[in-house]
Amino acid sequence: MRLEAAELYLIQLPYVRPFETSGWRETHAQRVLVALHSEGVTGWGEVVAQAAPWYSPETVETAWHVLHDIFLPAVLGQGADSPAQLFAPLAHFRGHPMARAALECAWWDLRGRQTGRSLKEMLGGVRDRVEVGVSLGIEPDLATLLGRIESFAGQGYGRVKIKIKPGWDVEVMRAARDHFPDLRLMADANSAYELEQAPILAQLDGLELLMIEQPFDHDDFLDHALAQESLQTPICLDESIRHARDARLALEIGACRVINIKPGRVGGTSEAIAIHDLCRDRGVPVWCGGMLETGIGRAHNVALAALPNFTLPGDISATDRYFLEDIAHPPFVLHAQDSTLSVPSGPGLGVDVVPHRLAKATLRHTRL
Ligand code: OSB
Ligand code: MG
């Protein structure tokens, strides 16, 4: 297929509730959406970069710039019959994985809609439903957080992740464990700790947490390896894993026992699958992380999480956990009996952008 035209949308959607981590607080999602056009068909992708470089160095504006001025001019007019061919014109450009991932997502959606195949089918998914959890931000006080856990557990979420930071950690996790003895619980620090604070993390051993996610620097391996040696709880790396080579390094030196795979962070679907395969071959479990995506990114993540080695619940919650009104339809709804979401079976992503909702959310739009 030849890519004929593209569109970029900068959108803003209010979250149902502000989301706070050890490093930032967001009240709205700002995202860049990419639409690729070929032979009368459109495919969509979502750039998961945020308004500021909190989680990663990319932002909505760096993504807009690099897509508009560099990546899209390089791929438009070119043949793109595979992800490798799509990315070939970008081989000499560095970085900007979230912008790349949105391009690849749009390509898969386009390919699926042209061939009538679902993303799950094209990627080799083996499940019709994927197990999911919910990621809960830092709250003003413990009672509020416990109320939130109770509410989500009541809705049927079987796994709850709690954002931690120094001063909002041991007491919080212990209270969560005391109140919810049977719930699958985990903590995510988003790089808030120094190696010297490893004894704080050691106090979480014994709470039977599924894992502790990214306690140390966003680009660190060594500190994680040193801490994992004495921690019983598995460390999961998120920010540190930028591609399959990072995953290899982390596993070789024992920096983690679990990996969170986010297509945006690793530069796209194909790299996400490469990490999945590497971990599968080494017997290391993976799960699909989230970036508070709209329905576009969520549909992609749900299909990815249908691959066989995604054996732990993903950060892919139901649409109503994020937005009152998403730009995509239909919404994702939690199956309360088994804490799962259904994997769409329609062509491509299997969800559609709703034009009037997109128009309402759009801050800027351009066509190339
Ligand atoms: O660290 O996993 C993270 C959201 C934005 C950026 C980073 C992270 C997160 C989440 C939310 O934890 C996961 C989700 O529900 O999408
Ligand atoms: Mg994380």
Coordinates of N, CA, C and O in Angstrom, one line a residue, residues 161-286:
K161 N -3.1 -1.2 41.3 CA -1.8 -0.7 41.4 C -1.9 0.7 42.1 O -2.8 1.5 41.8
I162 N -1.0 0.9 43.0 CA -1.0 2.1 43.8 C 0.3 2.9 43.5 O 1.4 2.4 43.7
K163 N 0.1 4.2 43.2 CA 1.3 5.0 43.0 C 1.9 5.4 44.3 O 1.1 5.8 45.3
I164 N 3.2 5.2 44.4 CA 3.8 5.6 45.7 C 4.9 6.6 45.5 O 5.4 6.8 44.4
K165 N 5.3 7.2 46.6 CA 6.5 8.2 46.6 C 7.0 8.2 48.0 O 6.2 7.8 49.0
P166 N 8.2 8.7 48.3 CA 8.7 8.7 49.7 C 7.7 9.5 50.6 O 7.2 10.6 50.2
G167 N 7.3 8.9 51.7 CA 6.3 9.5 52.5 C 4.9 9.0 52.3 O 3.9 9.2 53.1
W168 N 4.6 8.4 51.1 CA 3.3 7.8 50.7 C 3.6 6.4 50.2 O 3.6 6.1 49.0
D169 N 4.1 5.5 51.1 CA 4.5 4.2 50.6 C 4.2 3.1 51.6 O 3.2 2.4 51.5
V170 N 5.1 2.9 52.7 CA 4.9 1.7 53.5 C 3.6 1.7 54.2 O 2.8 0.7 54.2
E171 N 3.2 2.9 54.8 CA 2.0 2.9 55.6 C 0.8 2.7 54.7 O -0.2 2.0 55.0
V172 N 0.9 3.3 53.5 CA -0.2 3.2 52.5 C -0.4 1.8 52.0 O -1.5 1.3 52.0
M173 N 0.7 1.2 51.7 CA 0.6 -0.2 51.1 C 0.2 -1.2 52.2 O -0.5 -2.1 51.9
R174 N 0.7 -0.9 53.4 CA 0.3 -1.8 54.6 C -1.2 -1.7 54.8 O -1.9 -2.7 55.0
A175 N -1.7 -0.4 54.8 CA -3.2 -0.2 55.0 C -4.0 -0.9 53.9 O -5.0 -1.5 54.2
A176 N -3.5 -0.7 52.7 CA -4.2 -1.4 51.6 C -4.3 -2.9 51.7 O -5.3 -3.5 51.6
R177 N -3.1 -3.5 52.1 CA -3.1 -4.9 52.3 C -4.0 -5.3 53.5 O -4.7 -6.3 53.4
D178 N -4.0 -4.6 54.6 CA -4.8 -4.9 55.8 C -6.3 -4.9 55.4 O -7.1 -5.7 55.8
H179 N -6.7 -3.9 54.6 CA -8.1 -3.7 54.3 C -8.6 -4.7 53.2 O -9.7 -5.0 53.1
F180 N -7.6 -5.1 52.3 CA -8.0 -5.9 51.2 C -7.0 -7.1 51.1 O -6.2 -7.2 50.2
P181 N -7.2 -8.0 52.0 CA -6.2 -9.1 52.2 C -6.1 -10.0 50.9 O -5.0 -10.6 50.7
D182 N -7.2 -10.1 50.1 CA -7.1 -11.0 49.0 C -6.9 -10.4 47.6 O -6.9 -11.0 46.6
L183 N -6.8 -9.0 47.6 CA -6.7 -8.3 46.4 C -5.3 -8.4 45.9 O -4.3 -8.4 46.6
R184 N -5.1 -8.5 44.5 CA -3.8 -8.5 44.0 C -3.3 -7.0 43.9 O -3.9 -6.2 43.2
L185 N -2.3 -6.7 44.7 CA -1.8 -5.3 44.9 C -0.4 -5.2 44.4 O 0.4 -6.1 44.5
M186 N -0.1 -4.0 43.9 CA 1.3 -3.7 43.5 C 1.5 -2.2 43.6 O 0.5 -1.4 43.8
A187 N 2.8 -1.7 43.6 CA 3.1 -0.3 43.8 C 3.9 0.1 42.6 O 4.7 -0.6 42.0
D188 N 3.7 1.4 42.2 CA 4.5 2.0 41.1 C 5.1 3.4 41.6 O 4.3 4.3 42.0
A189 N 6.4 3.5 41.6 CA 7.1 4.7 42.2 C 7.5 5.7 41.1 O 7.8 6.8 41.4
N190 N 7.3 5.3 39.8 CA 7.8 6.3 38.8 C 9.1 7.0 39.1 O 9.2 8.2 39.0
S191 N 10.1 6.1 39.5 CA 11.5 6.6 39.7 C 11.7 7.6 40.9 O 12.6 8.4 40.9
A192 N 10.9 7.4 41.9 CA 10.9 8.4 43.0 C 12.0 8.1 44.1 O 12.2 9.0 45.0
Y193 N 12.7 7.0 44.0 CA 13.6 6.6 45.1 C 15.0 6.6 44.6 O 15.4 6.4 43.4
E194 N 15.9 6.8 45.6 CA 17.4 6.6 45.4 C 17.7 5.2 46.0 O 17.0 4.7 46.9
L195 N 18.8 4.7 45.5 CA 19.2 3.3 46.0 C 19.4 3.3 47.6 O 19.0 2.3 48.2
E196 N 19.8 4.4 48.1 CA 19.9 4.5 49.6 C 18.6 4.3 50.3 O 18.6 3.9 51.5
Q197 N 17.5 4.5 49.6 CA 16.2 4.3 50.2 C 15.6 2.9 50.0 O 14.5 2.6 50.3
A198 N 16.5 2.0 49.5 CA 16.1 0.6 49.3 C 15.5 0.0 50.6 O 14.5 -0.9 50.5
P199 N 16.0 0.3 51.8 CA 15.4 -0.3 53.0 C 13.9 0.1 53.1 O 13.1 -0.7 53.7
I200 N 13.4 1.2 52.6 CA 12.0 1.5 52.6 C 11.3 0.5 51.8 O 10.2 -0.1 52.2
L201 N 11.8 0.2 50.6 CA 11.2 -0.8 49.7 C 11.2 -2.2 50.4 O 10.2 -3.0 50.2
A202 N 12.3 -2.5 51.1 CA 12.4 -3.8 51.8 C 11.2 -4.0 52.8 O 10.8 -5.1 53.0
Q203 N 10.7 -2.9 53.3 CA 9.6 -3.0 54.2 C 8.3 -3.4 53.5 O 7.3 -3.7 54.1
L204 N 8.3 -3.3 52.2 CA 7.1 -3.8 51.4 C 7.1 -5.3 51.2 O 6.1 -5.9 50.9
D205 N 8.3 -5.9 51.4 CA 8.4 -7.4 51.3 C 7.5 -7.9 52.5 O 7.5 -7.3 53.6
G206 N 6.8 -8.9 52.2 CA 5.9 -9.4 53.3 C 4.5 -9.0 53.1 O 3.6 -9.5 53.7
L207 N 4.3 -8.0 52.2 CA 2.9 -7.5 52.0 C 2.3 -8.3 50.8 O 1.2 -8.0 50.3
E208 N 3.1 -9.2 50.3 CA 2.7 -10.0 49.1 C 2.2 -9.2 47.9 O 1.1 -9.4 47.4
L209 N 3.0 -8.2 47.6 CA 2.7 -7.4 46.4 C 3.1 -8.2 45.2 O 4.1 -9.0 45.2
L210 N 2.4 -8.0 44.1 CA 2.7 -8.7 42.8 C 4.1 -8.2 42.4 O 4.9 -9.0 41.8
M211 N 4.4 -6.9 42.6 CA 5.7 -6.4 42.1 C 5.8 -4.9 42.6 O 4.8 -4.3 43.0
I212 N 7.0 -4.4 42.5 CA 7.2 -2.9 42.7 C 7.8 -2.4 41.4 O 8.8 -2.9 40.9
E213 N 7.1 -1.4 40.8 CA 7.4 -0.9 39.5 C 8.3 0.3 39.6 O 8.0 1.2 40.3
Q214 N 9.4 0.3 38.8 CA 10.3 1.4 38.6 C 10.6 2.2 39.8 O 10.3 3.4 39.8
P215 N 11.2 1.7 40.8 CA 11.5 2.5 42.0 C 12.6 3.5 41.7 O 12.5 4.6 42.2
F216 N 13.6 3.2 40.9 CA 14.8 4.1 40.7 C 14.7 4.8 39.4 O 13.7 4.8 38.7
D217 N 15.9 5.5 39.1 CA 15.9 6.4 38.0 C 15.3 5.8 36.7 O 15.4 4.7 36.4
H218 N 14.7 6.8 35.9 CA 14.0 6.4 34.7 C 14.9 5.7 33.6 O 14.4 5.0 32.8
D219 N 16.2 5.9 33.7 CA 17.1 5.3 32.8 C 18.1 4.4 33.5 O 19.2 4.1 32.9
D220 N 17.8 4.0 34.7 CA 18.7 3.1 35.4 C 18.5 1.6 35.2 O 17.4 1.2 35.0
F221 N 19.7 0.9 35.3 CA 19.6 -0.6 35.3 C 20.3 -1.1 36.6 O 19.9 -2.0 37.3
L222 N 21.5 -0.5 36.9 CA 22.4 -1.0 37.9 C 21.7 -0.9 39.3 O 21.7 -1.9 40.1
D223 N 21.1 0.2 39.7 CA 20.5 0.3 41.0 C 19.4 -0.7 41.2 O 19.2 -1.3 42.2
H224 N 18.6 -0.8 40.1 CA 17.5 -1.8 40.2 C 18.1 -3.2 40.4 O 17.5 -4.0 41.2
A225 N 19.2 -3.5 39.7 CA 19.8 -4.9 39.9 C 20.3 -5.1 41.3 O 20.1 -6.1 41.9
L226 N 21.0 -4.0 41.8 CA 21.5 -4.1 43.2 C 20.4 -4.3 44.2 O 20.5 -5.1 45.1
A227 N 19.3 -3.6 44.0 CA 18.1 -3.7 45.0 C 17.4 -5.0 44.8 O 17.0 -5.7 45.8
Q228 N 17.3 -5.5 43.5 CA 16.5 -6.8 43.3 C 17.2 -7.9 44.0 O 16.5 -8.9 44.4
E229 N 18.5 -7.9 44.1 CA 19.2 -9.0 44.8 C 18.7 -9.3 46.1 O 18.6 -10.4 46.5
S230 N 18.4 -8.2 46.9 CA 17.9 -8.5 48.3 C 16.4 -8.4 48.5 O 15.9 -8.8 49.5
L231 N 15.7 -7.8 47.5 CA 14.3 -7.7 47.6 C 13.6 -9.1 47.2 O 14.0 -9.7 46.2
Q232 N 12.6 -9.5 48.0 CA 11.9 -10.7 47.6 C 10.8 -10.3 46.5 O 10.6 -11.1 45.6
T233 N 10.2 -9.2 46.7 CA 9.2 -8.7 45.8 C 9.8 -8.5 44.4 O 10.9 -7.8 44.3
P234 N 9.3 -9.0 43.3 CA 9.8 -8.7 42.0 C 9.8 -7.2 41.7 O 8.8 -6.5 42.0
I235 N 10.9 -6.8 41.1 CA 10.9 -5.4 40.5 C 10.4 -5.6 39.1 O 10.8 -6.5 38.3
C236 N 9.6 -4.6 38.7 CA 9.1 -4.5 37.3 C 9.7 -3.2 36.7 O 9.6 -2.2 37.3
L237 N 10.3 -3.3 35.6 CA 10.8 -2.1 34.9 C 9.7 -1.6 33.9 O 9.2 -2.3 33.1
D238 N 9.6 -0.2 34.0 CA 8.7 0.5 33.0 C 9.6 1.4 32.2 O 10.1 1.1 31.2
E239 N 9.8 2.6 32.8 CA 10.5 3.7 32.1 C 11.9 3.3 31.5 O 12.3 3.7 30.4
S240 N 12.6 2.4 32.2 CA 14.0 2.0 31.8 C 14.0 1.2 30.5 O 15.0 1.2 29.8
I241 N 12.9 0.6 30.2 CA 13.0 -0.3 29.0 C 12.5 0.4 27.7 O 11.3 0.6 27.5
R242 N 13.5 0.8 26.9 CA 13.2 1.6 25.7 C 13.1 0.7 24.4 O 12.6 1.2 23.4
H243 N 13.6 -0.5 24.5 CA 13.6 -1.4 23.3 C 14.0 -2.7 23.8 O 14.4 -2.9 25.0
A244 N 14.0 -3.7 22.9 CA 14.3 -5.1 23.2 C 15.7 -5.2 23.8 O 16.0 -6.1 24.7
R245 N 16.7 -4.4 23.3 CA 18.1 -4.5 23.8 C 18.1 -4.2 25.3 O 18.9 -4.7 26.1
D246 N 17.3 -3.1 25.7 CA 17.2 -2.8 27.1 C 16.7 -4.0 27.9 O 17.1 -4.2 29.0
A247 N 15.7 -4.6 27.3 CA 15.1 -5.7 28.1 C 16.1 -6.8 28.3 O 16.2 -7.4 29.3
R248 N 16.9 -7.1 27.2 CA 18.0 -8.1 27.3 C 19.0 -7.7 28.4 O 19.3 -8.6 29.3
L249 N 19.4 -6.5 28.4 CA 20.3 -6.0 29.4 C 19.7 -6.2 30.8 O 20.4 -6.7 31.7
A250 N 18.5 -5.7 31.0 CA 17.9 -5.8 32.3 C 17.8 -7.2 32.8 O 18.1 -7.5 34.0
L251 N 17.4 -8.2 31.9 CA 17.3 -9.5 32.4 C 18.6 -10.2 32.6 O 18.8 -11.0 33.5
E252 N 19.6 -9.9 31.8 CA 21.0 -10.4 31.9 C 21.5 -10.1 33.3 O 22.2 -10.9 33.9
I253 N 21.3 -8.8 33.7 CA 22.0 -8.4 35.0 C 21.0 -8.5 36.2 O 21.4 -8.1 37.3
G254 N 19.8 -9.0 35.9 CA 18.9 -9.2 37.1 C 18.3 -7.9 37.6 O 18.0 -7.7 38.8
A255 N 18.1 -6.9 36.7 CA 17.5 -5.6 37.1 C 16.0 -5.7 37.4 O 15.4 -4.7 38.0
C256 N 15.4 -6.7 36.9 CA 13.9 -6.9 37.2 C 13.5 -8.4 36.9 O 14.3 -9.1 36.4
R257 N 12.3 -8.7 37.4 CA 11.8 -10.1 37.1 C 10.5 -10.0 36.3 O 9.9 -11.1 36.0
V258 N 10.1 -8.8 36.0 CA 8.8 -8.6 35.3 C 9.1 -7.4 34.4 O 9.8 -6.4 34.8
I259 N 8.4 -7.3 33.2 CA 8.5 -6.1 32.4 C 7.1 -5.6 32.0 O 6.3 -6.4 31.6
N260 N 7.0 -4.3 32.1 CA 5.8 -3.6 31.7 C 6.1 -3.2 30.2 O 7.0 -2.5 30.0
I261 N 5.2 -3.6 29.3 CA 5.4 -3.2 27.9 C 4.4 -2.2 27.5 O 3.2 -2.4 27.7
K262 N 4.9 -1.0 27.1 CA 4.0 0.0 26.5 C 4.5 0.3 25.1 O 5.7 0.7 24.9
P263 N 3.7 0.1 24.1 CA 4.1 0.3 22.7 C 4.7 1.7 22.5 O 5.7 1.9 21.8
G264 N 4.1 2.7 23.1 CA 4.6 4.1 22.9 C 6.0 4.3 23.4 O 6.9 4.9 22.8
R265 N 6.3 3.7 24.6 CA 7.6 3.9 25.2 C 8.7 3.2 24.4 O 9.9 3.6 24.3
V266 N 8.4 2.1 23.7 CA 9.4 1.3 23.0 C 9.4 1.5 21.5 O 10.1 0.8 20.8
G267 N 8.6 2.5 21.0 CA 8.7 2.8 19.6 C 7.8 2.0 18.7 O 8.0 2.0 17.4
G268 N 6.8 1.3 19.2 CA 5.8 0.7 18.4 C 5.4 -0.7 18.7 O 6.0 -1.4 19.5
T269 N 4.5 -1.2 17.9 CA 3.9 -2.5 18.0 C 5.0 -3.6 17.8 O 5.0 -4.6 18.6
S270 N 5.8 -3.4 16.8 CA 6.7 -4.5 16.5 C 7.8 -4.7 17.6 O 8.2 -5.8 17.9
E271 N 8.3 -3.5 18.1 CA 9.3 -3.6 19.2 C 8.6 -4.2 20.4 O 9.2 -4.9 21.2
A272 N 7.3 -3.8 20.7 CA 6.6 -4.4 21.8 C 6.6 -5.9 21.7 O 6.8 -6.6 22.7
I273 N 6.3 -6.4 20.5 CA 6.2 -7.8 20.3 C 7.6 -8.5 20.5 O 7.7 -9.6 21.0
A274 N 8.6 -7.8 20.0 CA 10.0 -8.3 20.2 C 10.3 -8.5 21.6 O 11.0 -9.5 22.0
I275 N 9.9 -7.5 22.5 CA 10.2 -7.6 23.9 C 9.3 -8.8 24.5 O 9.8 -9.6 25.3
H276 N 8.1 -8.9 24.1 CA 7.2 -10.0 24.5 C 7.9 -11.3 24.2 O 7.9 -12.2 25.0
D277 N 8.4 -11.5 23.0 CA 9.0 -12.7 22.5 C 10.3 -13.1 23.3 O 10.5 -14.2 23.8
L278 N 11.1 -12.0 23.5 CA 12.3 -12.2 24.3 C 12.0 -12.7 25.7 O 12.6 -13.6 26.3
C279 N 11.0 -12.0 26.3 CA 10.6 -12.4 27.7 C 10.0 -13.8 27.7 O 10.3 -14.6 28.7
R280 N 9.2 -14.1 26.7 CA 8.6 -15.5 26.7 C 9.7 -16.5 26.6 O 9.7 -17.5 27.3
D281 N 10.7 -16.3 25.8 CA 11.8 -17.3 25.6 C 12.6 -17.4 26.9 O 13.2 -18.5 27.1
R282 N 12.6 -16.4 27.8 CA 13.3 -16.5 29.0 C 12.4 -16.8 30.2 O 12.9 -16.7 31.4
G283 N 11.2 -17.0 30.0 CA 10.3 -17.4 31.1 C 10.0 -16.2 32.0 O 9.7 -16.4 33.2
V284 N 10.0 -15.0 31.4 CA 9.8 -13.8 32.2 C 8.4 -13.2 31.9 O 8.1 -13.0 30.7
P285 N 7.5 -13.1 32.9 CA 6.2 -12.6 32.5 C 6.1 -11.1 32.2 O 7.0 -10.3 32.7
V286 N 5.2 -10.7 31.3 CA 5.1 -9.3 30.9 C 3.6 -8.9 31.1 O 2.7 -9.8 31.2

